[in-house]
C-alpha cells in the first residue's frame, strides 16, 4: 500500500512538471525530453528507485503498447496543427523526404548495421527501419505551432509533415525485416506477399480509411444541423476518441494505423479549416502526448541509470549512432531536397533535425515480438543510444538554432517589402 501511495505521489509530481517545465525551458538550450531523462536518472539514486525503471529489454510488450499509444496521439496532434491543405506542390518537401530521404536513410543505416555492427540482413534492415523515421513525439520544439497560429514556415512544416507520414511509411520495411527473419526457418517465399499486402494493401488501407474516417468525423463535428455537432461539446477529449477509432478500425482491417491517424487528423481539418474547435482538440492531444512522453522518458532515464541497457555499449554502437545522426540522415535529406525551392540554410536545418524517439522503440519492440532476430541485444542498445544521443544533441541545439532561423526570416521581411514597393 505504501508503494502504491508513493507511486501516486511521484506520478502527481510528473503531471505538475508536465505543465510547468515547458514554460521554464522555453528560452533555454534544453528540451523537455532531456529533463525527463534526467529526472529518471535522479529517481534511481533516490528512495523511489523501486517505482521506476521499466527496462525495454525486459518488458518488450509493455514498451510496445505504451510507445504505440504515445505515437498515435502525437500523430493526431501533428495532423491537427497543420494549416496547409494537402496538395502535391504545397507538400512537396514532405513527398521528397518521404519518397527519397527515408528509403536512402533505411538503406544507409542497414549497411552500417551489417558492416560495422555485424548484423545479419534481417536485423540490419530492422535497425534501418526503426531509426529512419523522425519522431512526432519528441519533435514538438521544431514543429509548427497550434492550429491557425501562423507558425508554419517551410522548415517547421516539412519536419512536422515528415514526422506524421513517415511513421506509417516505415512499416513496410519493418515487415520486410520480419518476413526475412521468418523465412530463414520456413524457407517459404515472401516477396510477393510483402509487395501485395504489406506495401500496397496496408498503405492504401491506412490512407483511405484514415482520410474517409476523418471526413466523416469532420461532418459529425462541424456540419450536423441544429447545433448537434461534436464541436458544440467543446470537449478536447474528442481528439482521443478519433485517434483510437481511426487506429483501431484500420488495424482491424490490416492497414497501417499510424498512417490512418495522421490522415484522419488532416482530413478533419479540411472539413472546416478555420474553426476554433481545432485548437481545443489539438491542446488536449498535446497535453496527453506530453504526459505520456514524460512518463516513458522518466522510466527510460531510470533504466539508463540502472546500467543494464548500456552494459553492452561498444565503439561499434557509438560509431553507428554518430554516422546515423551526422552523416546518413543529413545526406539523405539533402539529396531528397535537391531542386526544392528553399534556401540552403533551410535545407540544412531540415536535414539535420531528424529527431529519433519513441517511434523507434515501438518498431523494434513490435518486430521482436513477431520474429527472432540475431543480435537483439545489439539492436536495443543501438536504438537506445541513438535515441538518447538525439535527445541530448538536438535538445541542446533546437532552441538557439530555431531562434536564429526566425531572426534570419524576420530580417528578410523588410527587404522583401522594399522590393515589392
mmCIF file of C-alpha atoms in Angstrom:
data_model
loop_
_atom_site.group_PDB
_atom_site.id
_atom_site.type_symbol
_atom_site.label_atom_id
_atom_site.label_comp_id
_atom_site.label_asym_id
_atom_site.label_seq_id
_atom_site.Cartn_x
_atom_site.Cartn_y
_atom_site.Cartn_z
ATOM 1 C CA UNK A 1 0.000 0.000 0.000
ATOM 2 C CA UNK A 2 2.831 2.381 0.834
ATOM 3 C CA UNK A 3 4.500 1.699 -2.521
ATOM 4 C CA UNK A 4 1.238 2.499 -4.275
ATOM 5 C CA UNK A 5 0.831 5.823 -2.491
ATOM 6 C CA UNK A 6 4.448 6.691 -3.226
ATOM 7 C CA UNK A 7 3.838 5.884 -6.871
ATOM 8 C CA UNK A 8 0.817 8.194 -6.880
ATOM 9 C CA UNK A 9 2.907 10.969 -5.339
ATOM 10 C CA UNK A 10 5.668 10.531 -7.946
ATOM 11 C CA UNK A 11 3.092 10.453 -10.745
ATOM 12 C CA UNK A 12 1.471 13.615 -9.391
ATOM 13 C CA UNK A 13 4.822 15.366 -9.399
ATOM 14 C CA UNK A 14 5.384 14.297 -13.009
ATOM 15 C CA UNK A 15 1.959 15.638 -14.003
ATOM 16 C CA UNK A 16 2.737 19.011 -12.421
ATOM 17 C CA UNK A 17 6.119 19.128 -14.122
ATOM 18 C CA UNK A 18 4.419 18.340 -17.438
ATOM 19 C CA UNK A 19 2.564 21.645 -17.183
ATOM 20 C CA UNK A 20 5.334 23.713 -15.599
ATOM 21 C CA UNK A 21 8.554 22.726 -17.359
ATOM 22 C CA UNK A 22 7.707 23.785 -20.948
ATOM 23 C CA UNK A 23 7.247 27.357 -19.706
ATOM 24 C CA UNK A 24 10.570 27.331 -17.847
ATOM 25 C CA UNK A 25 12.515 25.759 -20.710
ATOM 26 C CA UNK A 26 11.119 27.982 -23.445
ATOM 27 C CA UNK A 27 14.224 30.158 -23.817
ATOM 28 C CA UNK A 28 16.851 27.722 -22.559
ATOM 29 C CA UNK A 29 19.038 25.378 -24.651
ATOM 30 C CA UNK A 30 17.268 22.450 -23.039
ATOM 31 C CA UNK A 31 14.315 20.344 -24.117
ATOM 32 C CA UNK A 32 11.611 18.688 -22.064
ATOM 33 C CA UNK A 33 12.752 15.172 -23.086
ATOM 34 C CA UNK A 34 16.253 15.916 -21.773
ATOM 35 C CA UNK A 35 14.847 16.955 -18.408
ATOM 36 C CA UNK A 36 12.618 13.860 -18.278
ATOM 37 C CA UNK A 37 15.582 11.550 -18.740
ATOM 38 C CA UNK A 38 17.472 13.488 -16.084
ATOM 39 C CA UNK A 39 14.561 13.084 -13.653
ATOM 40 C CA UNK A 40 14.577 9.344 -14.274
ATOM 41 C CA UNK A 41 18.305 9.190 -13.535
ATOM 42 C CA UNK A 42 17.855 11.122 -10.291
ATOM 43 C CA UNK A 43 14.973 8.892 -9.194
ATOM 44 C CA UNK A 44 17.213 5.828 -9.442
ATOM 45 C CA UNK A 45 19.561 7.471 -6.954
ATOM 46 C CA UNK A 46 16.677 8.321 -4.634
ATOM 47 C CA UNK A 47 14.480 6.303 -2.221
ATOM 48 C CA UNK A 48 11.929 5.983 -5.057
ATOM 49 C CA UNK A 49 14.153 3.838 -7.254
ATOM 50 C CA UNK A 50 11.847 0.827 -6.985
ATOM 51 C CA UNK A 51 8.956 2.770 -8.550
ATOM 52 C CA UNK A 52 10.557 3.497 -11.927
ATOM 53 C CA UNK A 53 12.872 1.880 -14.425
ATOM 54 C CA UNK A 54 10.882 -0.133 -16.970
ATOM 55 C CA UNK A 55 13.747 -1.720 -18.876
ATOM 56 C CA UNK A 56 12.706 -2.180 -22.529
ATOM 57 C CA UNK A 57 14.933 -5.254 -22.812
ATOM 58 C CA UNK A 58 12.952 -6.977 -20.068
ATOM 59 C CA UNK A 59 9.489 -5.503 -20.779
ATOM 60 C CA UNK A 60 9.103 -5.707 -24.547
ATOM 61 C CA UNK A 61 5.313 -5.980 -24.508
ATOM 62 C CA UNK A 62 4.797 -3.056 -22.160
ATOM 63 C CA UNK A 63 7.267 -0.945 -24.132
ATOM 64 C CA UNK A 64 5.415 -1.723 -27.355
ATOM 65 C CA UNK A 65 1.980 -0.772 -26.024
ATOM 66 C CA UNK A 66 2.993 2.418 -24.208
ATOM 67 C CA UNK A 67 5.059 3.775 -27.086
ATOM 68 C CA UNK A 68 2.292 2.824 -29.523
ATOM 69 C CA UNK A 69 -0.215 4.924 -27.584
ATOM 70 C CA UNK A 70 2.162 7.866 -27.301
ATOM 71 C CA UNK A 71 2.922 7.831 -31.034
ATOM 72 C CA UNK A 72 -0.687 7.682 -32.253
ATOM 73 C CA UNK A 73 -1.699 10.577 -30.011
ATOM 74 C CA UNK A 74 1.295 12.572 -31.252
ATOM 75 C CA UNK A 75 0.282 11.821 -34.842
ATOM 76 C CA UNK A 76 -3.214 13.161 -34.202
ATOM 77 C CA UNK A 77 -1.741 16.328 -32.707
ATOM 78 C CA UNK A 78 0.657 16.752 -35.644
ATOM 79 C CA UNK A 79 -2.120 16.404 -38.206
ATOM 80 C CA UNK A 80 -4.456 18.785 -36.411
ATOM 81 C CA UNK A 81 -1.974 21.661 -36.294
ATOM 82 C CA UNK A 82 -1.098 21.649 -39.999
ATOM 83 C CA UNK A 83 -2.907 24.602 -41.581
ATOM 84 C CA UNK A 84 -1.708 23.897 -45.129
ATOM 85 C CA UNK A 85 -4.173 21.974 -47.372
ATOM 86 C CA UNK A 86 -2.888 18.741 -48.884
ATOM 87 C CA UNK A 87 -1.547 19.235 -52.406
ATOM 88 C CA UNK A 88 1.338 17.962 -54.479
ATOM 89 C CA UNK A 89 3.048 21.341 -54.690
ATOM 90 C CA UNK A 90 2.202 22.576 -51.195
ATOM 91 C CA UNK A 91 3.503 19.380 -49.610
ATOM 92 C CA UNK A 92 6.472 18.967 -51.948
ATOM 93 C CA UNK A 93 9.016 18.888 -49.120
ATOM 94 C CA UNK A 94 7.010 16.124 -47.442
ATOM 95 C CA UNK A 95 6.923 13.914 -50.517
ATOM 96 C CA UNK A 96 10.648 14.412 -51.091
ATOM 97 C CA UNK A 97 11.547 13.486 -47.515
ATOM 98 C CA UNK A 98 9.182 10.536 -47.572
ATOM 99 C CA UNK A 99 9.900 9.116 -51.019
ATOM 100 C CA UNK A 100 13.618 9.830 -51.340
ATOM 101 C CA UNK A 101 15.205 10.635 -48.000
ATOM 102 C CA UNK A 102 13.627 7.891 -45.914
ATOM 103 C CA UNK A 103 14.465 4.919 -48.215
ATOM 104 C CA UNK A 104 18.013 6.240 -48.549
ATOM 105 C CA UNK A 105 18.253 6.545 -44.765
ATOM 106 C CA UNK A 106 16.989 2.999 -44.239
ATOM 107 C CA UNK A 107 19.468 1.644 -46.789
ATOM 108 C CA UNK A 108 22.358 3.605 -45.281
ATOM 109 C CA UNK A 109 21.620 2.518 -41.708
ATOM 110 C CA UNK A 110 21.116 -1.091 -42.787
ATOM 111 C CA UNK A 111 24.508 -1.068 -44.495
ATOM 112 C CA UNK A 112 26.155 0.361 -41.380
ATOM 113 C CA UNK A 113 24.399 -2.232 -39.209
ATOM 114 C CA UNK A 114 25.686 -5.019 -41.433
ATOM 115 C CA UNK A 115 29.235 -3.695 -41.923
ATOM 116 C CA UNK A 116 30.023 -2.193 -38.500
ATOM 117 C CA UNK A 117 27.701 -3.971 -36.051
ATOM 118 C CA UNK A 118 27.943 -7.310 -37.827
ATOM 119 C CA UNK A 119 24.170 -7.783 -38.018
ATOM 120 C CA UNK A 120 22.510 -10.143 -40.449
ATOM 121 C CA UNK A 121 20.325 -8.897 -43.283
ATOM 122 C CA UNK A 122 17.035 -9.043 -41.363
ATOM 123 C CA UNK A 123 18.409 -7.383 -38.218
ATOM 124 C CA UNK A 124 20.261 -4.701 -40.204
ATOM 125 C CA UNK A 125 17.113 -3.867 -42.171
ATOM 126 C CA UNK A 126 15.109 -3.718 -38.932
ATOM 127 C CA UNK A 127 17.649 -1.297 -37.465
ATOM 128 C CA UNK A 128 17.319 0.913 -40.532
ATOM 129 C CA UNK A 129 13.516 0.816 -40.438
ATOM 130 C CA UNK A 130 13.454 1.615 -36.709
ATOM 131 C CA UNK A 131 15.889 4.532 -36.842
ATOM 132 C CA UNK A 132 14.938 6.114 -40.168
ATOM 133 C CA UNK A 133 11.596 7.734 -39.227
ATOM 134 C CA UNK A 134 11.667 11.080 -37.471
ATOM 135 C CA UNK A 135 9.677 11.164 -34.266
ATOM 136 C CA UNK A 136 6.398 13.091 -33.825
ATOM 137 C CA UNK A 137 6.555 12.826 -30.020
ATOM 138 C CA UNK A 138 9.921 14.385 -29.233
ATOM 139 C CA UNK A 139 9.996 16.917 -32.071
ATOM 140 C CA UNK A 140 7.449 19.417 -30.759
ATOM 141 C CA UNK A 141 10.069 22.167 -30.439
ATOM 142 C CA UNK A 142 10.751 22.095 -34.192
ATOM 143 C CA UNK A 143 7.180 21.609 -35.376
ATOM 144 C CA UNK A 144 4.564 24.109 -36.481
ATOM 145 C CA UNK A 145 2.540 25.963 -33.875
ATOM 146 C CA UNK A 146 -1.052 25.277 -32.828
ATOM 147 C CA UNK A 147 -3.855 25.468 -35.420
ATOM 148 C CA UNK A 148 -4.222 28.919 -37.011
ATOM 149 C CA UNK A 149 -1.280 30.317 -35.041
ATOM 150 C CA UNK A 150 0.617 31.328 -38.178
ATOM 151 C CA UNK A 151 3.772 29.470 -37.080
ATOM 152 C CA UNK A 152 4.104 27.328 -40.186
ATOM 153 C CA UNK A 153 7.279 28.227 -42.055
ATOM 154 C CA UNK A 154 8.719 25.726 -44.528
ATOM 155 C CA UNK A 155 11.222 24.192 -42.100
ATOM 156 C CA UNK A 156 8.648 23.538 -39.400
ATOM 157 C CA UNK A 157 6.073 22.336 -41.913
ATOM 158 C CA UNK A 158 8.497 19.904 -43.547
ATOM 159 C CA UNK A 159 9.589 18.404 -40.234
ATOM 160 C CA UNK A 160 6.010 18.150 -38.914
ATOM 161 C CA UNK A 161 4.526 16.562 -42.018
ATOM 162 C CA UNK A 162 7.505 14.233 -42.365
ATOM 163 C CA UNK A 163 7.087 13.024 -38.784
ATOM 164 C CA UNK A 164 3.387 12.475 -39.404
ATOM 165 C CA UNK A 165 3.782 10.477 -42.599
ATOM 166 C CA UNK A 166 6.981 8.509 -42.215
ATOM 167 C CA UNK A 167 5.868 6.644 -39.098
ATOM 168 C CA UNK A 168 3.416 4.754 -41.283
ATOM 169 C CA UNK A 169 5.641 4.651 -44.359
ATOM 170 C CA UNK A 170 8.456 2.899 -42.460
ATOM 171 C CA UNK A 171 6.231 -0.038 -41.579
ATOM 172 C CA UNK A 172 6.663 -1.899 -44.914
ATOM 173 C CA UNK A 173 10.383 -2.111 -44.233
ATOM 174 C CA UNK A 174 9.731 -3.386 -40.705
ATOM 175 C CA UNK A 175 7.507 -6.093 -42.159
ATOM 176 C CA UNK A 176 10.151 -6.914 -44.774
ATOM 177 C CA UNK A 177 12.689 -7.461 -41.996
ATOM 178 C CA UNK A 178 10.189 -9.686 -40.168
ATOM 179 C CA UNK A 179 9.481 -11.661 -43.348
ATOM 180 C CA UNK A 180 13.200 -12.219 -43.986
ATOM 181 C CA UNK A 181 13.715 -13.364 -40.397
ATOM 182 C CA UNK A 182 10.772 -15.789 -40.547
ATOM 183 C CA UNK A 183 11.780 -17.178 -43.939
ATOM 184 C CA UNK A 184 15.091 -18.391 -42.544
ATOM 185 C CA UNK A 185 13.210 -21.068 -40.606
ATOM 186 C CA UNK A 186 10.457 -21.922 -43.088
ATOM 187 C CA UNK A 187 12.172 -21.320 -46.413
ATOM 188 C CA UNK A 188 8.888 -20.061 -47.846
ATOM 189 C CA UNK A 189 8.901 -17.221 -50.399
ATOM 190 C CA UNK A 190 7.713 -13.903 -49.017
ATOM 191 C CA UNK A 191 8.358 -11.152 -51.541
ATOM 192 C CA UNK A 192 5.037 -11.323 -53.415
ATOM 193 C CA UNK A 193 3.040 -11.293 -50.185
ATOM 194 C CA UNK A 194 5.110 -8.408 -48.899
ATOM 195 C CA UNK A 195 4.515 -6.289 -52.020
ATOM 196 C CA UNK A 196 0.790 -7.035 -52.330
ATOM 197 C CA UNK A 197 -0.174 -6.988 -48.650
ATOM 198 C CA UNK A 198 2.425 -5.165 -46.581
ATOM 199 C CA UNK A 199 3.072 -2.444 -49.153
ATOM 200 C CA UNK A 200 0.086 -1.979 -51.449
ATOM 201 C CA UNK A 201 -2.838 -3.041 -49.279
ATOM 202 C CA UNK A 202 -1.709 -1.766 -45.884
ATOM 203 C CA UNK A 203 -0.601 1.638 -47.170
ATOM 204 C CA UNK A 204 -3.748 2.064 -49.265
ATOM 205 C CA UNK A 205 -5.955 0.990 -46.359
ATOM 206 C CA UNK A 206 -4.234 3.382 -43.994
ATOM 207 C CA UNK A 207 -4.573 6.330 -46.377
ATOM 208 C CA UNK A 208 -8.149 5.646 -47.476
ATOM 209 C CA UNK A 209 -9.629 4.626 -44.125
ATOM 210 C CA UNK A 210 -7.901 7.492 -42.363
ATOM 211 C CA UNK A 211 -8.980 10.087 -44.923
ATOM 212 C CA UNK A 212 -12.587 8.869 -45.180
ATOM 213 C CA UNK A 213 -12.833 8.458 -41.413
ATOM 214 C CA UNK A 214 -11.533 11.980 -40.898
ATOM 215 C CA UNK A 215 -14.056 13.345 -43.387
ATOM 216 C CA UNK A 216 -16.912 11.526 -41.632
ATOM 217 C CA UNK A 217 -15.757 12.748 -38.234
ATOM 218 C CA UNK A 218 -15.438 16.251 -39.672
ATOM 219 C CA UNK A 219 -19.070 16.123 -40.788
ATOM 220 C CA UNK A 220 -20.183 14.836 -37.380
ATOM 221 C CA UNK A 221 -18.116 17.513 -35.687
ATOM 222 C CA UNK A 222 -18.862 20.593 -37.765
ATOM 223 C CA UNK A 223 -21.727 20.023 -40.217
ATOM 224 C CA UNK A 224 -24.591 18.449 -38.301
ATOM 225 C CA UNK A 225 -27.643 20.761 -38.196
ATOM 226 C CA UNK A 226 -29.297 22.398 -35.183
ATOM 227 C CA UNK A 227 -26.095 22.739 -33.165
ATOM 228 C CA UNK A 228 -25.807 18.976 -32.702
ATOM 229 C CA UNK A 229 -22.229 18.584 -33.938
ATOM 230 C CA UNK A 230 -19.402 17.395 -31.723
ATOM 231 C CA UNK A 231 -17.851 20.858 -31.858
ATOM 232 C CA UNK A 232 -20.687 22.130 -29.692
ATOM 233 C CA UNK A 233 -19.459 19.971 -26.807
ATOM 234 C CA UNK A 234 -16.201 21.998 -26.629
ATOM 235 C CA UNK A 235 -14.594 18.806 -25.257
ATOM 236 C CA UNK A 236 -10.979 18.289 -26.239
ATOM 237 C CA UNK A 237 -11.026 14.578 -25.436
ATOM 238 C CA UNK A 238 -12.920 14.023 -28.702
ATOM 239 C CA UNK A 239 -9.414 14.006 -30.224
ATOM 240 C CA UNK A 240 -8.584 10.914 -28.199
ATOM 241 C CA UNK A 241 -11.744 9.181 -29.408
ATOM 242 C CA UNK A 242 -10.990 9.982 -33.058
ATOM 243 C CA UNK A 243 -7.409 8.783 -32.605
ATOM 244 C CA UNK A 244 -8.341 5.416 -31.126
ATOM 245 C CA UNK A 245 -11.223 4.889 -33.570
ATOM 246 C CA UNK A 246 -9.090 5.617 -36.622
ATOM 247 C CA UNK A 247 -6.213 3.494 -35.375
ATOM 248 C CA UNK A 248 -8.270 0.553 -34.153
ATOM 249 C CA UNK A 249 -10.561 0.305 -37.185
ATOM 250 C CA UNK A 250 -7.638 0.460 -39.583
ATOM 251 C CA UNK A 251 -5.640 -2.163 -37.712
ATOM 252 C CA UNK A 252 -8.699 -4.459 -37.682
ATOM 253 C CA UNK A 253 -8.742 -4.225 -41.485
ATOM 254 C CA UNK A 254 -4.973 -4.891 -41.551
ATOM 255 C CA UNK A 255 -3.955 -1.404 -42.616
ATOM 256 C CA UNK A 256 -1.323 0.889 -41.172
ATOM 257 C CA UNK A 257 -2.981 2.584 -38.212
ATOM 258 C CA UNK A 258 -0.223 5.173 -37.788
ATOM 259 C CA UNK A 259 -0.855 6.424 -41.304
ATOM 260 C CA UNK A 260 -4.616 6.400 -40.757
ATOM 261 C CA UNK A 261 -4.449 8.525 -37.593
ATOM 262 C CA UNK A 262 -2.410 11.246 -39.261
ATOM 263 C CA UNK A 263 -4.615 11.247 -42.360
ATOM 264 C CA UNK A 264 -7.758 11.366 -40.212
ATOM 265 C CA UNK A 265 -6.450 14.478 -38.466
ATOM 266 C CA UNK A 266 -5.555 16.158 -41.765
ATOM 267 C CA UNK A 267 -8.974 15.264 -43.247
ATOM 268 C CA UNK A 268 -10.741 16.564 -40.148
ATOM 269 C CA UNK A 269 -9.004 19.925 -40.587
ATOM 270 C CA UNK A 270 -10.008 20.043 -44.249
ATOM 271 C CA UNK A 271 -13.735 19.881 -43.484
ATOM 272 C CA UNK A 272 -13.760 23.156 -41.518
ATOM 273 C CA UNK A 273 -10.243 24.553 -41.542
ATOM 274 C CA UNK A 274 -10.788 27.769 -39.582
ATOM 275 C CA UNK A 275 -12.984 26.532 -36.731
ATOM 276 C CA UNK A 276 -11.716 27.396 -33.266
ATOM 277 C CA UNK A 277 -12.605 23.894 -32.006
ATOM 278 C CA UNK A 278 -9.428 22.605 -33.666
ATOM 279 C CA UNK A 279 -7.474 24.460 -31.011
ATOM 280 C CA UNK A 280 -9.279 22.569 -28.223
ATOM 281 C CA UNK A 281 -8.709 19.225 -29.939
ATOM 282 C CA UNK A 282 -5.036 19.944 -30.507
ATOM 283 C CA UNK A 283 -4.490 21.267 -26.983
ATOM 284 C CA UNK A 284 -5.943 18.117 -25.421
ATOM 285 C CA UNK A 285 -3.951 15.799 -27.708
ATOM 286 C CA UNK A 286 -0.781 17.732 -26.933
ATOM 287 C CA UNK A 287 -1.343 17.515 -23.176
ATOM 288 C CA UNK A 288 -1.898 13.744 -23.250
ATOM 289 C CA UNK A 289 1.074 13.313 -25.564
ATOM 290 C CA UNK A 290 3.320 15.326 -23.253
ATOM 291 C CA UNK A 291 2.206 13.394 -20.181
ATOM 292 C CA UNK A 292 2.833 10.002 -21.808
ATOM 293 C CA UNK A 293 6.182 11.210 -23.106
ATOM 294 C CA UNK A 294 7.267 12.340 -19.651
ATOM 295 C CA UNK A 295 6.285 9.071 -18.001
ATOM 296 C CA UNK A 296 8.037 6.988 -20.658
ATOM 297 C CA UNK A 297 11.213 9.065 -20.692
ATOM 298 C CA UNK A 298 11.434 9.171 -16.898
ATOM 299 C CA UNK A 299 11.315 5.369 -16.954
ATOM 300 C CA UNK A 300 13.856 5.340 -19.797
ATOM 301 C CA UNK A 301 16.197 7.597 -17.842
ATOM 302 C CA UNK A 302 15.876 5.333 -14.824
ATOM 303 C CA UNK A 303 16.648 2.282 -16.962
ATOM 304 C CA UNK A 304 19.745 4.044 -18.312
ATOM 305 C CA UNK A 305 20.955 4.888 -14.822
ATOM 306 C CA UNK A 306 20.334 1.311 -13.687
ATOM 307 C CA UNK A 307 23.027 0.267 -16.165
ATOM 308 C CA UNK A 308 21.777 -2.854 -17.904
ATOM 309 C CA UNK A 309 20.792 -1.167 -21.185
ATOM 310 C CA UNK A 310 24.223 0.218 -21.965
ATOM 311 C CA UNK A 311 26.120 -2.677 -20.443
ATOM 312 C CA UNK A 312 26.825 -3.866 -23.971
ATOM 313 C CA UNK A 313 27.760 -0.409 -25.275
ATOM 314 C CA UNK A 314 30.734 -0.614 -27.640
ATOM 315 C CA UNK A 315 32.663 1.573 -30.030
ATOM 316 C CA UNK A 316 30.717 -0.019 -32.874
ATOM 317 C CA UNK A 317 27.410 1.191 -31.378
ATOM 318 C CA UNK A 318 28.843 4.678 -30.783
ATOM 319 C CA UNK A 319 30.199 4.851 -34.332
ATOM 320 C CA UNK A 320 26.900 3.662 -35.770
ATOM 321 C CA UNK A 321 24.965 6.313 -33.858
ATOM 322 C CA UNK A 322 27.350 9.069 -34.945
ATOM 323 C CA UNK A 323 27.044 8.035 -38.588
ATOM 324 C CA UNK A 324 23.240 7.873 -38.383
ATOM 325 C CA UNK A 325 22.853 11.318 -36.826
ATOM 326 C CA UNK A 326 25.659 13.224 -38.545
ATOM 327 C CA UNK A 327 26.043 11.516 -41.920
ATOM 328 C CA UNK A 328 23.236 9.258 -43.110
ATOM 329 C CA UNK A 329 20.181 11.334 -42.227
ATOM 330 C CA UNK A 330 21.634 14.732 -43.237
ATOM 331 C CA UNK A 331 22.971 13.458 -46.577
ATOM 332 C CA UNK A 332 19.798 11.520 -47.403
ATOM 333 C CA UNK A 333 17.576 14.502 -46.619
ATOM 334 C CA UNK A 334 19.824 16.868 -48.555
ATOM 335 C CA UNK A 335 19.635 14.581 -51.610
ATOM 336 C CA UNK A 336 15.855 14.416 -51.238
ATOM 337 C CA UNK A 337 15.640 18.222 -51.202
ATOM 338 C CA UNK A 338 17.785 18.818 -54.307
ATOM 339 C CA UNK A 339 15.858 21.194 -56.515
ATOM 340 C CA UNK A 340 13.392 22.129 -53.786
ATOM 341 C CA UNK A 341 12.763 25.912 -53.688
ATOM 342 C CA UNK A 342 14.212 26.689 -50.263
ATOM 343 C CA UNK A 343 17.397 28.353 -49.082
ATOM 344 C CA UNK A 344 20.485 26.295 -48.309
ATOM 345 C CA UNK A 345 20.122 27.213 -44.639
ATOM 346 C CA UNK A 346 16.553 25.926 -44.513
ATOM 347 C CA UNK A 347 17.519 22.692 -46.253
ATOM 348 C CA UNK A 348 20.380 22.239 -43.779
ATOM 349 C CA UNK A 349 18.032 22.703 -40.818
ATOM 350 C CA UNK A 350 15.528 20.205 -42.240
ATOM 351 C CA UNK A 351 18.264 17.691 -42.961
ATOM 352 C CA UNK A 352 19.901 17.966 -39.551
ATOM 353 C CA UNK A 353 16.848 17.874 -37.279
ATOM 354 C CA UNK A 354 15.806 14.293 -37.894
ATOM 355 C CA UNK A 355 14.978 13.514 -34.269
ATOM 356 C CA UNK A 356 14.840 9.860 -33.192
ATOM 357 C CA UNK A 357 12.490 8.906 -30.369
ATOM 358 C CA UNK A 358 9.685 6.740 -29.068
ATOM 359 C CA UNK A 359 8.661 5.542 -32.511
ATOM 360 C CA UNK A 360 11.996 3.744 -32.837
ATOM 361 C CA UNK A 361 11.294 1.899 -29.580
ATOM 362 C CA UNK A 362 7.882 0.878 -30.870
ATOM 363 C CA UNK A 363 9.124 -0.514 -34.190
ATOM 364 C CA UNK A 364 11.839 -2.527 -32.510
ATOM 365 C CA UNK A 365 9.566 -3.882 -29.772
ATOM 366 C CA UNK A 366 6.886 -4.770 -32.335
ATOM 367 C CA UNK A 367 9.269 -6.616 -34.664
ATOM 368 C CA UNK A 368 10.968 -8.559 -31.879
ATOM 369 C CA UNK A 369 7.531 -9.797 -30.843
ATOM 370 C CA UNK A 370 6.867 -11.146 -34.349
ATOM 371 C CA UNK A 371 10.105 -12.994 -35.118
ATOM 372 C CA UNK A 372 13.502 -13.876 -33.683
ATOM 373 C CA UNK A 373 16.361 -11.653 -34.782
ATOM 374 C CA UNK A 374 20.047 -12.308 -34.304
ATOM 375 C CA UNK A 375 21.696 -9.594 -32.247
ATOM 376 C CA UNK A 376 18.511 -8.450 -30.495
ATOM 377 C CA UNK A 377 20.503 -7.001 -27.587
ATOM 378 C CA UNK A 378 22.729 -5.085 -30.005
ATOM 379 C CA UNK A 379 19.609 -3.705 -31.682
ATOM 380 C CA UNK A 380 18.197 -2.498 -28.363
ATOM 381 C CA UNK A 381 21.458 -0.935 -27.218
ATOM 382 C CA UNK A 382 21.968 0.808 -30.563
ATOM 383 C CA UNK A 383 18.427 2.181 -30.726
ATOM 384 C CA UNK A 384 18.536 3.324 -27.088
ATOM 385 C CA UNK A 385 21.883 5.039 -27.539
ATOM 386 C CA UNK A 386 20.769 6.670 -30.792
ATOM 387 C CA UNK A 387 17.591 7.976 -29.151
ATOM 388 C CA UNK A 388 19.298 9.383 -26.062
ATOM 389 C CA UNK A 389 22.050 10.912 -28.233
ATOM 390 C CA UNK A 390 19.437 12.528 -30.474
ATOM 391 C CA UNK A 391 17.510 13.847 -27.471
ATOM 392 C CA UNK A 392 20.609 15.447 -25.972
ATOM 393 C CA UNK A 393 22.176 16.788 -29.171
ATOM 394 C CA UNK A 394 19.013 18.094 -30.797
ATOM 395 C CA UNK A 395 17.640 19.252 -27.453
ATOM 396 C CA UNK A 396 20.644 21.482 -26.822
ATOM 397 C CA UNK A 397 20.678 22.896 -30.337
ATOM 398 C CA UNK A 398 16.987 23.279 -31.185
ATOM 399 C CA UNK A 399 16.251 26.500 -29.259
ATOM 400 C CA UNK A 400 19.221 28.600 -30.454
ATOM 401 C CA UNK A 401 19.053 27.206 -33.993
ATOM 402 C CA UNK A 402 15.325 27.844 -34.429
ATOM 403 C CA UNK A 403 15.706 31.332 -32.940
ATOM 404 C CA UNK A 404 18.473 32.004 -35.451
ATOM 405 C CA UNK A 405 16.251 30.772 -38.272
ATOM 406 C CA UNK A 406 13.388 33.017 -37.133
ATOM 407 C CA UNK A 407 15.666 36.040 -36.804
ATOM 408 C CA UNK A 408 17.003 35.479 -40.298
ATOM 409 C CA UNK A 409 13.495 35.190 -41.686
ATOM 410 C CA UNK A 410 12.357 38.398 -39.954
ATOM 411 C CA UNK A 411 15.379 40.285 -41.265
ATOM 412 C CA UNK A 412 14.405 39.383 -44.818
ATOM 413 C CA UNK A 413 10.866 40.738 -44.489
ATOM 414 C CA UNK A 414 11.790 44.459 -44.780
ATOM 415 C CA UNK A 415 13.880 43.718 -47.875
ATOM 416 C CA UNK A 416 11.018 41.773 -49.450
ATOM 417 C CA UNK A 417 8.581 44.632 -48.743
ATOM 418 C CA UNK A 418 11.045 47.121 -50.190
ATOM 419 C CA UNK A 419 11.303 45.160 -53.433
ATOM 420 C CA UNK A 420 7.510 44.966 -53.640
ATOM 421 C CA UNK A 421 7.222 48.744 -53.175
#
